[in-house]
Coordinates of C-alpha atoms in Angstrom, one line a residue:
X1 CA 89.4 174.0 22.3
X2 CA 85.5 173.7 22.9
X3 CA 83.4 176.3 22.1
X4 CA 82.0 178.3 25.2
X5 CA 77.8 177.9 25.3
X6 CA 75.6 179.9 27.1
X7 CA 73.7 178.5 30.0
X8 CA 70.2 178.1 30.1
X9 CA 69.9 180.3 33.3
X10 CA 71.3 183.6 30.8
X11 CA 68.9 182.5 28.6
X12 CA 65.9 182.6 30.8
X13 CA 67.6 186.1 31.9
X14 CA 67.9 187.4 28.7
X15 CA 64.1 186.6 27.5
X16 CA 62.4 188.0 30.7
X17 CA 64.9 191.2 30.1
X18 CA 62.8 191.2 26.9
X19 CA 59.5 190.8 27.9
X20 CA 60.2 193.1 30.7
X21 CA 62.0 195.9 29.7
X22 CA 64.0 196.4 32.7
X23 CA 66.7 195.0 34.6
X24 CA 64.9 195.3 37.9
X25 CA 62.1 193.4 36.7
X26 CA 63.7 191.0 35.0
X27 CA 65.4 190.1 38.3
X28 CA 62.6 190.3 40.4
X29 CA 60.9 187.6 37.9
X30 CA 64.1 185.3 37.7
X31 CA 64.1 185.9 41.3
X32 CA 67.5 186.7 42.0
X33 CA 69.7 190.3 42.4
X34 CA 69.4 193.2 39.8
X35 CA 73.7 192.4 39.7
X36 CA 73.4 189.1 39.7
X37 CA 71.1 189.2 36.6
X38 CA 73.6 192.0 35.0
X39 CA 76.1 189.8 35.6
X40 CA 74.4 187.2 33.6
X41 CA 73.9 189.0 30.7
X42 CA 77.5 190.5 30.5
X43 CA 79.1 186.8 30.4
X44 CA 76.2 186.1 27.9
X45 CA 77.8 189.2 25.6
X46 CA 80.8 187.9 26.2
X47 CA 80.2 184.3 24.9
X48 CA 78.5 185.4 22.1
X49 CA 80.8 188.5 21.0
X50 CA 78.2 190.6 20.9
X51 CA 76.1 193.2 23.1
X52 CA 72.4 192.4 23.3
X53 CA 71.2 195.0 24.8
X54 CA 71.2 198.7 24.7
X55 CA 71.1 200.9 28.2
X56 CA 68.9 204.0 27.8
X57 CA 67.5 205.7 31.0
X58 CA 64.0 204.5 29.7
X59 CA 64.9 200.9 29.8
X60 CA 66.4 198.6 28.1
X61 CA 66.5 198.2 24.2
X62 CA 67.2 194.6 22.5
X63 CA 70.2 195.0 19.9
X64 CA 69.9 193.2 16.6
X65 CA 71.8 190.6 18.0
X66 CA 70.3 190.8 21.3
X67 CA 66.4 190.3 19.0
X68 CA 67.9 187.0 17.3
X69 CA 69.3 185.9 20.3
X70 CA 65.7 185.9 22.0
X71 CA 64.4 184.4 19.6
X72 CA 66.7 181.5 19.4
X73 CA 66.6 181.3 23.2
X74 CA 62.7 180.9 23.2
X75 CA 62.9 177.9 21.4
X76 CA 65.6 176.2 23.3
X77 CA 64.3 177.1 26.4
X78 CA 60.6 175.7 25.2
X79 CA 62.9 172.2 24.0
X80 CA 64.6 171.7 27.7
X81 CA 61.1 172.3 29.4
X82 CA 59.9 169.8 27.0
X83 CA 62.7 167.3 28.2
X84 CA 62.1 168.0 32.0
X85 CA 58.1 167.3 31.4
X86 CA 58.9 164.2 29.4
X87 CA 61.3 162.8 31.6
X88 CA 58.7 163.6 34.7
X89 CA 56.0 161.9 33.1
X90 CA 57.4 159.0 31.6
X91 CA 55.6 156.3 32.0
X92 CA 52.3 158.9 33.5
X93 CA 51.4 160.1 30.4
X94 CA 48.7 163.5 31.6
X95 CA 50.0 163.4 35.3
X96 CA 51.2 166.8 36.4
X97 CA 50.8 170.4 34.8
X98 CA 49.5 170.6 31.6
X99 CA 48.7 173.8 29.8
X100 CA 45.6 174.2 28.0
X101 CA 44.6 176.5 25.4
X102 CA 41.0 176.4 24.3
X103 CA 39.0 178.8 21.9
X104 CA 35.6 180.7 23.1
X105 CA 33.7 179.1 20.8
X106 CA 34.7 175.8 22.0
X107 CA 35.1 175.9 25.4
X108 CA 31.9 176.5 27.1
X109 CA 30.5 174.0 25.3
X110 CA 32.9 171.3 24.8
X111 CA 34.7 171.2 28.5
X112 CA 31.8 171.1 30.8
X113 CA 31.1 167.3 29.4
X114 CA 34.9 166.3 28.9
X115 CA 36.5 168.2 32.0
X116 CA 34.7 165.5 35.0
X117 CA 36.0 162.6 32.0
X118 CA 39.5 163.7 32.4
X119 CA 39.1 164.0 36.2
X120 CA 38.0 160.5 36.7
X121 CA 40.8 159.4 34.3
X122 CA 43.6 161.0 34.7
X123 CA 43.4 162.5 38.9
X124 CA 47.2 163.6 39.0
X125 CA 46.5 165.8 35.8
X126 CA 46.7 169.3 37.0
X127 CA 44.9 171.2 33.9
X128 CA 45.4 175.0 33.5
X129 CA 43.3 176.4 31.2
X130 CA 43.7 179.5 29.1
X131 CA 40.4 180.5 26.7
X132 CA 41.6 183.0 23.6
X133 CA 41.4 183.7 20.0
X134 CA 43.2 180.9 17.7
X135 CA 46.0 183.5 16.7
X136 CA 47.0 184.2 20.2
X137 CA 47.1 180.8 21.3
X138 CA 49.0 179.3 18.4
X139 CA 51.3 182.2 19.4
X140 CA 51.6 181.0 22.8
X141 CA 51.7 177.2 22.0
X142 CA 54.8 177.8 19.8
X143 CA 56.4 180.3 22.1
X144 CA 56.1 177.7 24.8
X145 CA 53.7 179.0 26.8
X146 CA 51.4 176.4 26.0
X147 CA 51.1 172.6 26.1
X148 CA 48.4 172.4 23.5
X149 CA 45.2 173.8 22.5
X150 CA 42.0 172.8 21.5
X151 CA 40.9 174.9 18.7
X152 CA 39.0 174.4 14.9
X153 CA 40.2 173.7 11.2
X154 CA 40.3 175.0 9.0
X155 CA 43.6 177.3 10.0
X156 CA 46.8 177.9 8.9
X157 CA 48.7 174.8 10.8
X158 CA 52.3 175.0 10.1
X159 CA 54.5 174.0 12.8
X160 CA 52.0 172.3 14.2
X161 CA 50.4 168.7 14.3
X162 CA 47.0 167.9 15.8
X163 CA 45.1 164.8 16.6
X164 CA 40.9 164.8 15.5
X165 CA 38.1 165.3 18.5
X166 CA 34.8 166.1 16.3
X167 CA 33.3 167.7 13.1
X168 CA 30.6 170.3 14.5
X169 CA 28.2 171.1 12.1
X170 CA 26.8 175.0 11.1
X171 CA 23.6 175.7 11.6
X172 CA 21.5 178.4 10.4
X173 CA 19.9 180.9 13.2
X174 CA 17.4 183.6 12.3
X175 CA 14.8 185.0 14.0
X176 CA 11.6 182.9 15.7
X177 CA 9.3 184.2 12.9
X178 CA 11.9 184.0 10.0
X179 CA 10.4 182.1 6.7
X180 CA 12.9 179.3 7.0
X181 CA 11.3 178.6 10.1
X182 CA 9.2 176.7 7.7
X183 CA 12.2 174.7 6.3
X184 CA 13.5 171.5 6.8
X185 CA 17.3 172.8 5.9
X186 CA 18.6 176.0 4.7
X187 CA 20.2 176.9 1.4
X188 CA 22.9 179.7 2.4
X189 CA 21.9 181.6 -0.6
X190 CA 18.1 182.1 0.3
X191 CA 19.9 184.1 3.5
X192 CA 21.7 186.9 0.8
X193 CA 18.6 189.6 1.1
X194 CA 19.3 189.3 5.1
X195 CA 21.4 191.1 7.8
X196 CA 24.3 188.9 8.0
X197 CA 25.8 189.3 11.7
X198 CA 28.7 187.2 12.4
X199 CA 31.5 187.5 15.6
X200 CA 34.5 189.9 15.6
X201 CA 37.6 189.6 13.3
X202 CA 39.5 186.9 14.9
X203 CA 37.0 184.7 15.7
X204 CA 37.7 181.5 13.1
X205 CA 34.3 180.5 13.9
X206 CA 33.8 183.8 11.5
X207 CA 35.4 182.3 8.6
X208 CA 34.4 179.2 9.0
X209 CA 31.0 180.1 8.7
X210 CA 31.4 182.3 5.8
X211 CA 33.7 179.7 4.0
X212 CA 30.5 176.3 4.5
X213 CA 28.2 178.8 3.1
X214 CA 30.0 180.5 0.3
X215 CA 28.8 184.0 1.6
X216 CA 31.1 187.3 2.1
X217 CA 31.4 188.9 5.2
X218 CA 29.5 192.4 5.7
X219 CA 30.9 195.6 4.2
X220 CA 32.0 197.5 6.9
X221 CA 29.1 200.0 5.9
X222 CA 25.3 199.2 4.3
X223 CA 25.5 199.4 0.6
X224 CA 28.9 200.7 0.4
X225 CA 27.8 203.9 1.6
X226 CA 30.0 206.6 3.6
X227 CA 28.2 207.5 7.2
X228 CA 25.6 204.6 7.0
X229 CA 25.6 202.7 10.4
X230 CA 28.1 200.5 10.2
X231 CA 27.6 196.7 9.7
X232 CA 26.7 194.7 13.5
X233 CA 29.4 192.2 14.6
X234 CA 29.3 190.0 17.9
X235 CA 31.7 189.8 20.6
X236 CA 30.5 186.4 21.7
X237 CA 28.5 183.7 20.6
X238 CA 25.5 184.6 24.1
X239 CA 25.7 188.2 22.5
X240 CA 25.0 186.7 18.6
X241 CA 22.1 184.8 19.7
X242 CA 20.8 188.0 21.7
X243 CA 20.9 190.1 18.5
X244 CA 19.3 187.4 16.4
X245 CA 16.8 186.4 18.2
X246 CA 15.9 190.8 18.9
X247 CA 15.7 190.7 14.9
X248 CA 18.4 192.5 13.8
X249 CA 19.6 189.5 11.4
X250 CA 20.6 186.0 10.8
X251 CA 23.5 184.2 11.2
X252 CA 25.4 180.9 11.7
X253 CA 25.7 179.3 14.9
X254 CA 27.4 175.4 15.8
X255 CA 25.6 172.6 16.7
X256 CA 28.1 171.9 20.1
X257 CA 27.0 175.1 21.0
X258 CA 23.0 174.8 20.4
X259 CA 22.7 171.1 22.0
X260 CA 24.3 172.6 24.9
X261 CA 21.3 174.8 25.2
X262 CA 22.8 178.3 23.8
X263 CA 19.4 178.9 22.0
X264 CA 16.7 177.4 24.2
X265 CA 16.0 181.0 25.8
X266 CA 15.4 183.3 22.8
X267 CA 13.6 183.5 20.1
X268 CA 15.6 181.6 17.6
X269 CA 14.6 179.4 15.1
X270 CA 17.7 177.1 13.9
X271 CA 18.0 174.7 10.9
X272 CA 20.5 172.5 9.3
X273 CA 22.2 173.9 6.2
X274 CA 21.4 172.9 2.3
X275 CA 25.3 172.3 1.8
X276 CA 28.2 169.9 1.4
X277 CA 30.1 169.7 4.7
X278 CA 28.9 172.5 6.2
X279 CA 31.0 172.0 9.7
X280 CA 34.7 172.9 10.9
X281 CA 36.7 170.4 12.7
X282 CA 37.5 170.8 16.7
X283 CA 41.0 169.3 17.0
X284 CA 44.0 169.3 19.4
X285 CA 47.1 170.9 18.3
X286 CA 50.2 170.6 19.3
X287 CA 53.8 171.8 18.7
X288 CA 55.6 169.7 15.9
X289 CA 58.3 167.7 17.3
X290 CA 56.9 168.1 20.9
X291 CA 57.8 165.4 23.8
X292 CA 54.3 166.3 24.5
X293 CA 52.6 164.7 21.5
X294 CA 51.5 161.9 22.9
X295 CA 49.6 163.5 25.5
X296 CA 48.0 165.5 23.0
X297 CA 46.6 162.4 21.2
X298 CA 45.2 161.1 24.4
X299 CA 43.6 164.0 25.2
X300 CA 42.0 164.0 21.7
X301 CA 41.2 160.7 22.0
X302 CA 39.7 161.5 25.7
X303 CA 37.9 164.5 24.4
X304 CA 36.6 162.7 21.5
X305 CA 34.6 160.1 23.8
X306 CA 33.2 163.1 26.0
X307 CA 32.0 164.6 22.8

């Protein structure tokens, strides 16, 4: 006797009764009846032996079984999308939806040149773009909710492969009337009596800056001290250039970002580091084992000749 499976349709009706909370808007997103989709999850209990849910008058509560369920269905639901766009674009490799994640210190900078490239190149491609942090969109890329995403090494890349676009060099910013203004290149360590400003946690650009130059970030308060104003951060790399170029420090800034004119309103002065390999690499990534892979390499390799 065969073993009874679960469709992929309870599946789908099970993760958006996670993500939603709520019976009624889980139908409403699976766009069929609040019983219909009840229905679906009963049978779904039944073929696994198992209740997934809990029913509480403020919503719905995942089980145990009903959490590791979820997360098994996410990937198997992310697999059979993967066979449907494969099968659709076989033979039309970047024809059709693709999902695009891009970080902020990337994408401003990086697309404008490569996006009327791709165009040209590849006219059925319909590109959806999504700019975030690296975290969140390796989240979403291995949840499914991503095709692939342009983002920079080094970074923890486990699950993950990735195809090479460009090293882009550090730089060294600091105010117009700085003294390495007089400089040729910059050793990071003639920077330690500065103001350091860097971007938010969860910018890699962050740690990738810190990491080239051998510096620590800021303390979260001057010298250590308790009430002292606490340490400046940016929220964007327009906003770090602002607050350099006002004089409240120095700081690191990429050279994608500076040739595409970031700079060439304030009162910067910037200058090429005194230091081995001071860059991070700008790759695509993708998920490991994806039917999508190729693409991914022929965006790299798209990207790379924009770059």
């Amino acid at each position: 006797m065969s073993l009874m499976l679960p469709t992929l349709r309870q599946l789908q009706y099970l993760k958006l009764l996670s993500e939603h909370g709520s019976f009624s808007r889980a139908a409403e997103n699976a766009h069929v009846t609040q019983p219909t989709l009840s229905a679906g999850i009963q049978e779904l209990e039944k073929i696994l032996g198992a209740p997934v849910v809990d029913r509480a008058r403020s919503g719905v509560i995942l089980t145990a079984a009903g959490q590791e369920a979820v997360r098994r269905a996410e990937d198997i639901l992310t697999r059979a999308e993967d066979l449907v766009q494969a099968a659709r674009g076989a033979g039309q490799p970047l024809a059709g939806r693709f999902r695009l994640g891009v970080i902020p210190t990337v994408a401003p900078y990086l697309l404008p040149r490569a996006l009327p490239v791709l165009r040209d190149r590849f006219p059925k491609l319909k590109l959806f773009l999504r700019e975030d942090l690296t975290q969140r969109l390796i989240g979403a890329l291995k949840a499914g909710a991503l095709d692939a995403a342009l983002i920079a090494l080094p970074y923890d890349m486990s699950g993950l492969d990735w195809a090479h676009v460009e090293d882009d060099e550090l730089l060294a910013a600091a105010p117009a009337n700085h003294p390495m203004a007089a400089s040729i290149r910059v050793d990071p360590d003639s920077l330690r009596g500065d103001d350091l400003i860097l971007l938010e946690d969860g910018h890699c650009l962050r740690d990738h800056a810190l990491a080239a130059c051998g510096l620590e970030a800021p303390s979260r308060y001057g010298n250590g001290g308790v009430g002292e104003e606490e340490s400046f951060a940016a929220t964007s790399l327009p906003t770090l250039v602002q607050m350099i170029g006002s004089g409240l420090g120095v700081s690191f800034l990429p050279a994608m970002a500076v040739q595409a004119g970031l700079t060439d309103k304030a009162a910067v002065t910037v200058r090429p580091l005194a230091t081995e390999h001071p860059s991070r690499e700008i790759v695509v990534a993708w998920r490991s084992g994806s039917s999508r892979s190729v693409e991914g390499r022929l965006l790299a390799e798209t990207l790379r000749e924009a770059a």
